[in-house]
Amino acid sequence: MKERALFYYAQGYNCSLAILKAGAEHFGIVISEELENSCSAVSNGFGVGSICCALVAAIELFGILFEEERAKTLRMQLFLSFHERFGSLNCCKLSCCRQDCSEILAYVAELTERLITQMK
């Protein structure tokens, strides 16, 4: 999943769509054009420096693949692991020291794949 997410990111896709497309391919999910299009509004910390949108896409994958309680459990594991690694969930705080988000995107893709695989 990591390689595909980085591929999409290098092609100009935003973080949320790169994660969503990579996850859909990896786990054999068909995503609608509407869901893909919704990612255009889910980028750059929602434009206000809020939560990292790669995390948002990972949570969307959890919601597609699992019932509500499992998805919520995975969400918390994702947040805790990510925060432990990067010290924040906030897009602006994460990106202020980076020229691009490849490292973050790679980590989210790897962690998302691992969490989903462990839960199946």
mmCIF file of N, CA and C in Angstrom:
data_model
loop_
_atom_site.group_PDB
_atom_site.id
_atom_site.type_symbol
_atom_site.label_atom_id
_atom_site.label_comp_id
_atom_site.label_asym_id
_atom_site.label_seq_id
_atom_site.Cartn_x
_atom_site.Cartn_y
_atom_site.Cartn_z
ATOM 1 N N MET A 1 0.813 -1.188 0.000
ATOM 2 C CA MET A 1 0.000 0.000 0.000
ATOM 3 C C MET A 1 0.861 1.260 0.000
ATOM 4 N N LYS A 2 1.982 1.193 0.699
ATOM 5 C CA LYS A 2 2.874 2.350 0.793
ATOM 6 C C LYS A 2 3.346 2.803 -0.589
ATOM 7 N N GLU A 3 3.797 1.855 -1.407
ATOM 8 C CA GLU A 3 4.328 2.215 -2.719
ATOM 9 C C GLU A 3 3.269 2.877 -3.589
ATOM 10 N N ARG A 4 2.045 2.349 -3.554
ATOM 11 C CA ARG A 4 0.970 2.924 -4.363
ATOM 12 C C ARG A 4 0.582 4.314 -3.853
ATOM 13 N N ALA A 5 0.543 4.488 -2.542
ATOM 14 C CA ALA A 5 0.213 5.806 -1.988
ATOM 15 C C ALA A 5 1.261 6.829 -2.416
ATOM 16 N N LEU A 6 2.518 6.458 -2.340
ATOM 17 C CA LEU A 6 3.581 7.372 -2.758
ATOM 18 C C LEU A 6 3.534 7.630 -4.266
ATOM 19 N N PHE A 7 3.167 6.612 -5.027
ATOM 20 C CA PHE A 7 3.000 6.777 -6.470
ATOM 21 C C PHE A 7 1.924 7.828 -6.760
ATOM 22 N N TYR A 8 0.775 7.670 -6.140
ATOM 23 C CA TYR A 8 -0.316 8.626 -6.374
ATOM 24 C C TYR A 8 0.056 10.033 -5.914
ATOM 25 N N TYR A 9 0.732 10.120 -4.802
ATOM 26 C CA TYR A 9 1.165 11.425 -4.287
ATOM 27 C C TYR A 9 2.121 12.094 -5.287
ATOM 28 N N ALA A 10 3.044 11.304 -5.831
ATOM 29 C CA ALA A 10 3.992 11.834 -6.824
ATOM 30 C C ALA A 10 3.287 12.263 -8.111
ATOM 31 N N GLN A 11 2.128 11.662 -8.376
ATOM 32 C CA GLN A 11 1.344 12.025 -9.556
ATOM 33 C C GLN A 11 0.506 13.285 -9.333
ATOM 34 N N GLY A 12 0.553 13.833 -8.126
ATOM 35 C CA GLY A 12 -0.173 15.067 -7.839
ATOM 36 C C GLY A 12 -1.465 14.903 -7.058
ATOM 37 N N TYR A 13 -1.786 13.682 -6.674
ATOM 38 C CA TYR A 13 -2.974 13.468 -5.851
ATOM 39 C C TYR A 13 -2.716 14.003 -4.440
ATOM 40 N N ASN A 14 -3.743 14.547 -3.803
ATOM 41 C CA ASN A 14 -3.547 15.012 -2.431
ATOM 42 C C ASN A 14 -3.424 13.807 -1.488
ATOM 43 N N CYS A 15 -3.031 14.065 -0.264
ATOM 44 C CA CYS A 15 -2.747 12.990 0.694
ATOM 45 C C CYS A 15 -3.933 12.064 0.925
ATOM 46 N N SER A 16 -5.115 12.637 1.072
ATOM 47 C CA SER A 16 -6.281 11.799 1.347
ATOM 48 C C SER A 16 -6.608 10.883 0.167
ATOM 49 N N LEU A 17 -6.568 11.410 -1.029
ATOM 50 C CA LEU A 17 -6.891 10.581 -2.190
ATOM 51 C C LEU A 17 -5.796 9.544 -2.452
ATOM 52 N N ALA A 18 -4.555 9.900 -2.201
ATOM 53 C CA ALA A 18 -3.463 8.923 -2.376
ATOM 54 C C ALA A 18 -3.651 7.730 -1.439
ATOM 55 N N ILE A 19 -4.006 7.987 -0.192
ATOM 56 C CA ILE A 19 -4.242 6.904 0.769
ATOM 57 C C ILE A 19 -5.494 6.113 0.392
ATOM 58 N N LEU A 20 -6.570 6.795 0.060
ATOM 59 C CA LEU A 20 -7.823 6.122 -0.280
ATOM 60 C C LEU A 20 -7.651 5.219 -1.498
ATOM 61 N N LYS A 21 -7.030 5.724 -2.566
ATOM 62 C CA LYS A 21 -6.839 4.928 -3.773
ATOM 63 C C LYS A 21 -5.905 3.742 -3.520
ATOM 64 N N ALA A 22 -4.825 3.981 -2.793
ATOM 65 C CA ALA A 22 -3.888 2.897 -2.504
ATOM 66 C C ALA A 22 -4.550 1.813 -1.657
ATOM 67 N N GLY A 23 -5.308 2.217 -0.662
ATOM 68 C CA GLY A 23 -6.009 1.255 0.185
ATOM 69 C C GLY A 23 -7.067 0.483 -0.572
ATOM 70 N N ALA A 24 -7.799 1.175 -1.426
ATOM 71 C CA ALA A 24 -8.826 0.507 -2.224
ATOM 72 C C ALA A 24 -8.200 -0.555 -3.124
ATOM 73 N N GLU A 25 -7.108 -0.209 -3.762
ATOM 74 C CA GLU A 25 -6.418 -1.181 -4.614
ATOM 75 C C GLU A 25 -5.904 -2.365 -3.800
ATOM 76 N N HIS A 26 -5.272 -2.058 -2.686
ATOM 77 C CA HIS A 26 -4.645 -3.117 -1.883
ATOM 78 C C HIS A 26 -5.669 -4.090 -1.311
ATOM 79 N N PHE A 27 -6.809 -3.560 -0.871
ATOM 80 C CA PHE A 27 -7.806 -4.403 -0.212
ATOM 81 C C PHE A 27 -8.982 -4.776 -1.118
ATOM 82 N N GLY A 28 -8.875 -4.447 -2.411
ATOM 83 C CA GLY A 28 -9.900 -4.854 -3.361
ATOM 84 C C GLY A 28 -11.246 -4.171 -3.158
ATOM 85 N N ILE A 29 -11.205 -2.912 -2.794
ATOM 86 C CA ILE A 29 -12.426 -2.139 -2.566
ATOM 87 C C ILE A 29 -12.726 -1.321 -3.810
ATOM 88 N N VAL A 30 -13.961 -1.308 -4.195
ATOM 89 C CA VAL A 30 -14.393 -0.431 -5.277
ATOM 90 C C VAL A 30 -14.902 0.852 -4.624
ATOM 91 N N ILE A 31 -14.282 1.967 -4.979
ATOM 92 C CA ILE A 31 -14.730 3.245 -4.422
ATOM 93 C C ILE A 31 -15.413 4.042 -5.526
ATOM 94 N N SER A 32 -16.441 4.718 -5.128
ATOM 95 C CA SER A 32 -17.224 5.480 -6.103
ATOM 96 C C SER A 32 -16.480 6.733 -6.543
ATOM 97 N N GLU A 33 -16.892 7.228 -7.682
ATOM 98 C CA GLU A 33 -16.346 8.485 -8.172
ATOM 99 C C GLU A 33 -16.663 9.617 -7.192
ATOM 100 N N GLU A 34 -17.837 9.550 -6.588
ATOM 101 C CA GLU A 34 -18.225 10.578 -5.614
ATOM 102 C C GLU A 34 -17.299 10.571 -4.402
ATOM 103 N N LEU A 35 -16.950 9.381 -3.910
ATOM 104 C CA LEU A 35 -16.035 9.306 -2.773
ATOM 105 C C LEU A 35 -14.659 9.836 -3.162
ATOM 106 N N GLU A 36 -14.182 9.462 -4.338
ATOM 107 C CA GLU A 36 -12.904 10.007 -4.812
ATOM 108 C C GLU A 36 -12.972 11.526 -4.902
ATOM 109 N N ASN A 37 -14.044 12.030 -5.483
ATOM 110 C CA ASN A 37 -14.192 13.482 -5.630
ATOM 111 C C ASN A 37 -14.268 14.194 -4.288
ATOM 112 N N SER A 38 -14.815 13.527 -3.296
ATOM 113 C CA SER A 38 -14.918 14.161 -1.973
ATOM 114 C C SER A 38 -13.543 14.471 -1.391
ATOM 115 N N CYS A 39 -12.537 13.752 -1.834
ATOM 116 C CA CYS A 39 -11.177 13.987 -1.329
ATOM 117 C C CYS A 39 -10.626 15.345 -1.757
ATOM 118 N N SER A 40 -11.224 15.956 -2.764
ATOM 119 C CA SER A 40 -10.753 17.286 -3.157
ATOM 120 C C SER A 40 -11.009 18.303 -2.047
ATOM 121 N N ALA A 41 -11.997 18.042 -1.206
ATOM 122 C CA ALA A 41 -12.301 18.929 -0.084
ATOM 123 C C ALA A 41 -11.582 18.502 1.189
ATOM 124 N N VAL A 42 -10.915 17.350 1.128
ATOM 125 C CA VAL A 42 -10.229 16.801 2.302
ATOM 126 C C VAL A 42 -8.728 16.834 2.024
ATOM 127 N N SER A 43 -8.150 18.015 2.208
ATOM 128 C CA SER A 43 -6.721 18.170 1.961
ATOM 129 C C SER A 43 -6.181 19.321 2.792
ATOM 130 N N ASN A 44 -4.874 19.335 2.957
ATOM 131 C CA ASN A 44 -4.186 20.431 3.651
ATOM 132 C C ASN A 44 -4.813 20.777 4.995
ATOM 133 N N GLY A 45 -5.090 19.754 5.795
ATOM 134 C CA GLY A 45 -5.668 20.018 7.111
ATOM 135 C C GLY A 45 -6.999 20.740 7.016
ATOM 136 N N PHE A 46 -7.757 20.412 5.983
ATOM 137 C CA PHE A 46 -9.050 21.043 5.692
ATOM 138 C C PHE A 46 -8.907 22.532 5.423
ATOM 139 N N GLY A 47 -7.696 22.949 5.083
ATOM 140 C CA GLY A 47 -7.453 24.354 4.753
ATOM 141 C C GLY A 47 -7.341 25.266 5.950
ATOM 142 N N VAL A 48 -7.446 24.707 7.143
ATOM 143 C CA VAL A 48 -7.375 25.526 8.356
ATOM 144 C C VAL A 48 -6.348 24.984 9.350
ATOM 145 N N GLY A 49 -5.476 24.125 8.858
ATOM 146 C CA GLY A 49 -4.435 23.587 9.724
ATOM 147 C C GLY A 49 -4.946 22.590 10.732
ATOM 148 N N SER A 50 -5.960 21.857 10.357
ATOM 149 C CA SER A 50 -6.553 20.886 11.266
ATOM 150 C C SER A 50 -5.908 19.513 11.065
ATOM 151 N N ILE A 51 -6.635 18.463 11.316
ATOM 152 C CA ILE A 51 -6.104 17.103 11.292
ATOM 153 C C ILE A 51 -5.502 16.744 9.922
ATOM 154 N N CYS A 52 -4.446 15.971 9.953
ATOM 155 C CA CYS A 52 -3.795 15.453 8.748
ATOM 156 C C CYS A 52 -4.814 14.656 7.946
ATOM 157 N N CYS A 53 -4.976 15.004 6.695
ATOM 158 C CA CYS A 53 -6.006 14.385 5.870
ATOM 159 C C CYS A 53 -5.648 12.970 5.403
ATOM 160 N N ALA A 54 -4.394 12.592 5.476
ATOM 161 C CA ALA A 54 -4.036 11.196 5.213
ATOM 162 C C ALA A 54 -4.677 10.314 6.288
ATOM 163 N N LEU A 55 -4.727 10.816 7.516
ATOM 164 C CA LEU A 55 -5.383 10.092 8.604
ATOM 165 C C LEU A 55 -6.878 9.969 8.342
ATOM 166 N N VAL A 56 -7.477 11.016 7.829
ATOM 167 C CA VAL A 56 -8.904 11.000 7.528
ATOM 168 C C VAL A 56 -9.216 9.904 6.510
ATOM 169 N N ALA A 57 -8.409 9.804 5.477
ATOM 170 C CA ALA A 57 -8.629 8.768 4.464
ATOM 171 C C ALA A 57 -8.452 7.370 5.047
ATOM 172 N N ALA A 58 -7.488 7.203 5.932
ATOM 173 C CA ALA A 58 -7.302 5.903 6.583
ATOM 174 C C ALA A 58 -8.544 5.534 7.382
ATOM 175 N N ILE A 59 -9.108 6.503 8.066
ATOM 176 C CA ILE A 59 -10.318 6.261 8.849
ATOM 177 C C ILE A 59 -11.489 5.916 7.931
ATOM 178 N N GLU A 60 -11.556 6.553 6.780
ATOM 179 C CA GLU A 60 -12.591 6.200 5.802
ATOM 180 C C GLU A 60 -12.455 4.735 5.396
ATOM 181 N N LEU A 61 -11.226 4.285 5.170
ATOM 182 C CA LEU A 61 -11.016 2.873 4.835
ATOM 183 C C LEU A 61 -11.485 1.968 5.965
ATOM 184 N N PHE A 62 -11.195 2.335 7.201
ATOM 185 C CA PHE A 62 -11.662 1.540 8.343
ATOM 186 C C PHE A 62 -13.189 1.433 8.319
ATOM 187 N N GLY A 63 -13.842 2.550 8.050
ATOM 188 C CA GLY A 63 -15.299 2.568 8.021
ATOM 189 C C GLY A 63 -15.884 1.749 6.891
ATOM 190 N N ILE A 64 -15.194 1.677 5.787
ATOM 191 C CA ILE A 64 -15.653 0.877 4.651
ATOM 192 C C ILE A 64 -15.487 -0.614 4.946
ATOM 193 N N LEU A 65 -14.397 -0.972 5.594
ATOM 194 C CA LEU A 65 -14.051 -2.386 5.781
ATOM 195 C C LEU A 65 -14.615 -3.039 7.038
ATOM 196 N N PHE A 66 -14.950 -2.250 8.049
ATOM 197 C CA PHE A 66 -15.336 -2.822 9.340
ATOM 198 C C PHE A 66 -16.604 -2.193 9.886
ATOM 199 N N GLU A 67 -17.234 -2.924 10.800
ATOM 200 C CA GLU A 67 -18.382 -2.366 11.504
ATOM 201 C C GLU A 67 -17.899 -1.262 12.431
ATOM 202 N N GLU A 68 -18.826 -0.486 12.942
ATOM 203 C CA GLU A 68 -18.512 0.757 13.639
ATOM 204 C C GLU A 68 -17.523 0.602 14.798
ATOM 205 N N GLU A 69 -17.740 -0.336 15.682
ATOM 206 C CA GLU A 69 -16.865 -0.449 16.857
ATOM 207 C C GLU A 69 -15.436 -0.817 16.480
ATOM 208 N N ARG A 70 -15.280 -1.715 15.535
ATOM 209 C CA ARG A 70 -13.929 -2.071 15.073
ATOM 210 C C ARG A 70 -13.266 -0.875 14.409
ATOM 211 N N ALA A 71 -14.026 -0.157 13.591
ATOM 212 C CA ALA A 71 -13.476 1.018 12.913
ATOM 213 C C ALA A 71 -13.019 2.055 13.930
ATOM 214 N N LYS A 72 -13.780 2.256 14.984
ATOM 215 C CA LYS A 72 -13.405 3.221 16.025
ATOM 216 C C LYS A 72 -12.165 2.770 16.780
ATOM 217 N N THR A 73 -12.064 1.481 17.031
ATOM 218 C CA THR A 73 -10.873 0.943 17.704
ATOM 219 C C THR A 73 -9.638 1.178 16.839
ATOM 220 N N LEU A 74 -9.763 0.896 15.550
ATOM 221 C CA LEU A 74 -8.646 1.116 14.629
ATOM 222 C C LEU A 74 -8.285 2.592 14.554
ATOM 223 N N ARG A 75 -9.293 3.444 14.547
ATOM 224 C CA ARG A 75 -9.049 4.891 14.512
ATOM 225 C C ARG A 75 -8.193 5.324 15.695
ATOM 226 N N MET A 76 -8.525 4.852 16.873
ATOM 227 C CA MET A 76 -7.752 5.245 18.057
ATOM 228 C C MET A 76 -6.332 4.693 18.008
ATOM 229 N N GLN A 77 -6.173 3.464 17.533
ATOM 230 C CA GLN A 77 -4.830 2.899 17.401
ATOM 231 C C GLN A 77 -4.007 3.713 16.403
ATOM 232 N N LEU A 78 -4.642 4.095 15.309
ATOM 233 C CA LEU A 78 -3.980 4.925 14.303
ATOM 234 C C LEU A 78 -3.539 6.250 14.908
ATOM 235 N N PHE A 79 -4.447 6.935 15.573
ATOM 236 C CA PHE A 79 -4.128 8.232 16.176
ATOM 237 C C PHE A 79 -3.002 8.127 17.196
ATOM 238 N N LEU A 80 -3.085 7.137 18.076
ATOM 239 C CA LEU A 80 -2.065 6.998 19.119
ATOM 240 C C LEU A 80 -0.687 6.706 18.524
ATOM 241 N N SER A 81 -0.619 5.788 17.576
ATOM 242 C CA SER A 81 0.662 5.454 16.953
ATOM 243 C C SER A 81 1.225 6.637 16.179
ATOM 244 N N PHE A 82 0.356 7.328 15.435
ATOM 245 C CA PHE A 82 0.790 8.469 14.644
ATOM 246 C C PHE A 82 1.289 9.596 15.547
ATOM 247 N N HIS A 83 0.539 9.887 16.588
ATOM 248 C CA HIS A 83 0.931 10.967 17.504
ATOM 249 C C HIS A 83 2.243 10.632 18.208
ATOM 250 N N GLU A 84 2.411 9.380 18.574
ATOM 251 C CA GLU A 84 3.662 8.953 19.212
ATOM 252 C C GLU A 84 4.846 9.169 18.270
ATOM 253 N N ARG A 85 4.655 8.913 17.001
ATOM 254 C CA ARG A 85 5.733 9.046 16.016
ATOM 255 C C ARG A 85 6.026 10.505 15.660
ATOM 256 N N PHE A 86 4.970 11.306 15.436
ATOM 257 C CA PHE A 86 5.161 12.655 14.913
ATOM 258 C C PHE A 86 4.869 13.778 15.902
ATOM 259 N N GLY A 87 4.283 13.443 17.049
ATOM 260 C CA GLY A 87 4.043 14.449 18.080
ATOM 261 C C GLY A 87 2.820 15.319 17.876
ATOM 262 N N SER A 88 2.063 15.072 16.826
ATOM 263 C CA SER A 88 0.868 15.866 16.552
ATOM 264 C C SER A 88 0.032 15.163 15.495
ATOM 265 N N LEU A 89 -1.246 15.521 15.428
ATOM 266 C CA LEU A 89 -2.129 15.090 14.346
ATOM 267 C C LEU A 89 -2.424 16.258 13.416
ATOM 268 N N ASN A 90 -1.941 17.434 13.776
ATOM 269 C CA ASN A 90 -2.238 18.687 13.097
ATOM 270 C C ASN A 90 -1.379 18.849 11.837
ATOM 271 N N CYS A 91 -2.031 19.030 10.717
ATOM 272 C CA CYS A 91 -1.350 19.135 9.424
ATOM 273 C C CYS A 91 -0.285 20.227 9.411
ATOM 274 N N CYS A 92 -0.621 21.410 9.888
ATOM 275 C CA CYS A 92 0.347 22.515 9.858
ATOM 276 C C CYS A 92 1.555 22.234 10.731
ATOM 277 N N LYS A 93 1.335 21.682 11.895
ATOM 278 C CA LYS A 93 2.464 21.356 12.764
ATOM 279 C C LYS A 93 3.329 20.265 12.148
ATOM 280 N N LEU A 94 2.708 19.356 11.427
ATOM 281 C CA LEU A 94 3.449 18.267 10.794
ATOM 282 C C LEU A 94 4.229 18.743 9.582
ATOM 283 N N SER A 95 3.639 19.619 8.797
ATOM 284 C CA SER A 95 4.253 19.998 7.527
ATOM 285 C C SER A 95 5.166 21.217 7.621
ATOM 286 N N CYS A 96 5.166 21.923 8.744
ATOM 287 C CA CYS A 96 5.963 23.150 8.829
ATOM 288 C C CYS A 96 7.457 22.890 8.658
ATOM 289 N N CYS A 97 7.894 21.699 8.966
ATOM 290 C CA CYS A 97 9.317 21.381 8.868
ATOM 291 C C CYS A 97 9.626 20.503 7.657
ATOM 292 N N ARG A 98 8.650 20.302 6.776
ATOM 293 C CA ARG A 98 8.836 19.405 5.641
ATOM 294 C C ARG A 98 8.521 20.130 4.338
ATOM 295 N N GLN A 99 9.243 19.768 3.300
ATOM 296 C CA GLN A 99 8.933 20.317 1.979
ATOM 297 C C GLN A 99 7.810 19.535 1.323
ATOM 298 N N ASP A 100 7.670 18.282 1.685
ATOM 299 C CA ASP A 100 6.526 17.494 1.220
ATOM 300 C C ASP A 100 6.151 16.508 2.316
ATOM 301 N N CYS A 101 5.075 15.813 2.090
ATOM 302 C CA CYS A 101 4.533 14.926 3.125
ATOM 303 C C CYS A 101 4.789 13.450 2.841
ATOM 304 N N SER A 102 5.779 13.143 2.029
ATOM 305 C CA SER A 102 6.036 11.752 1.650
ATOM 306 C C SER A 102 6.296 10.855 2.859
ATOM 307 N N GLU A 103 7.077 11.335 3.805
ATOM 308 C CA GLU A 103 7.373 10.518 4.992
ATOM 309 C C GLU A 103 6.101 10.229 5.778
ATOM 310 N N ILE A 104 5.289 11.232 5.940
ATOM 311 C CA ILE A 104 4.031 11.076 6.669
ATOM 312 C C ILE A 104 3.107 10.130 5.918
ATOM 313 N N LEU A 105 2.972 10.340 4.630
ATOM 314 C CA LEU A 105 2.107 9.516 3.803
ATOM 315 C C LEU A 105 2.553 8.052 3.840
ATOM 316 N N ALA A 106 3.836 7.810 3.734
ATOM 317 C CA ALA A 106 4.358 6.445 3.778
ATOM 318 C C ALA A 106 4.026 5.784 5.111
ATOM 319 N N TYR A 107 4.195 6.535 6.188
ATOM 320 C CA TYR A 107 3.906 5.982 7.514
ATOM 321 C C TYR A 107 2.419 5.661 7.657
ATOM 322 N N VAL A 108 1.558 6.573 7.240
ATOM 323 C CA VAL A 108 0.113 6.337 7.339
ATOM 324 C C VAL A 108 -0.282 5.122 6.510
ATOM 325 N N ALA A 109 0.254 4.990 5.313
ATOM 326 C CA ALA A 109 -0.067 3.843 4.463
ATOM 327 C C ALA A 109 0.377 2.535 5.118
ATOM 328 N N GLU A 110 1.597 2.497 5.624
ATOM 329 C CA GLU A 110 2.102 1.283 6.274
ATOM 330 C C GLU A 110 1.288 0.935 7.507
ATOM 331 N N LEU A 111 1.026 1.931 8.335
ATOM 332 C CA LEU A 111 0.285 1.703 9.574
ATOM 333 C C LEU A 111 -1.150 1.268 9.272
ATOM 334 N N THR A 112 -1.778 1.909 8.314
ATOM 335 C CA THR A 112 -3.147 1.553 7.940
ATOM 336 C C THR A 112 -3.213 0.115 7.450
ATOM 337 N N GLU A 113 -2.292 -0.255 6.578
ATOM 338 C CA GLU A 113 -2.258 -1.627 6.074
ATOM 339 C C GLU A 113 -2.071 -2.623 7.212
ATOM 340 N N ARG A 114 -1.148 -2.325 8.107
ATOM 341 C CA ARG A 114 -0.882 -3.230 9.230
ATOM 342 C C ARG A 114 -2.098 -3.361 10.125
ATOM 343 N N LEU A 115 -2.733 -2.258 10.474
ATOM 344 C CA LEU A 115 -3.899 -2.308 11.359
ATOM 345 C C LEU A 115 -5.052 -3.074 10.727
ATOM 346 N N ILE A 116 -5.315 -2.829 9.453
ATOM 347 C CA ILE A 116 -6.402 -3.530 8.775
ATOM 348 C C ILE A 116 -6.105 -5.018 8.693
ATOM 349 N N THR A 117 -4.884 -5.366 8.324
ATOM 350 C CA THR A 117 -4.508 -6.778 8.192
ATOM 351 C C THR A 117 -4.621 -7.505 9.529
ATOM 352 N N GLN A 118 -4.202 -6.851 10.603
ATOM 353 C CA GLN A 118 -4.288 -7.463 11.931
ATOM 354 C C GLN A 118 -5.729 -7.662 12.371
ATOM 355 N N MET A 119 -6.621 -6.796 11.942
ATOM 356 C CA MET A 119 -8.008 -6.849 12.388
ATOM 357 C C MET A 119 -8.838 -7.864 11.589
ATOM 358 N N LYS A 120 -8.364 -8.225 10.394
ATOM 359 C CA LYS A 120 -9.138 -9.170 9.560
ATOM 360 C C LYS A 120 -9.019 -10.578 10.063
#
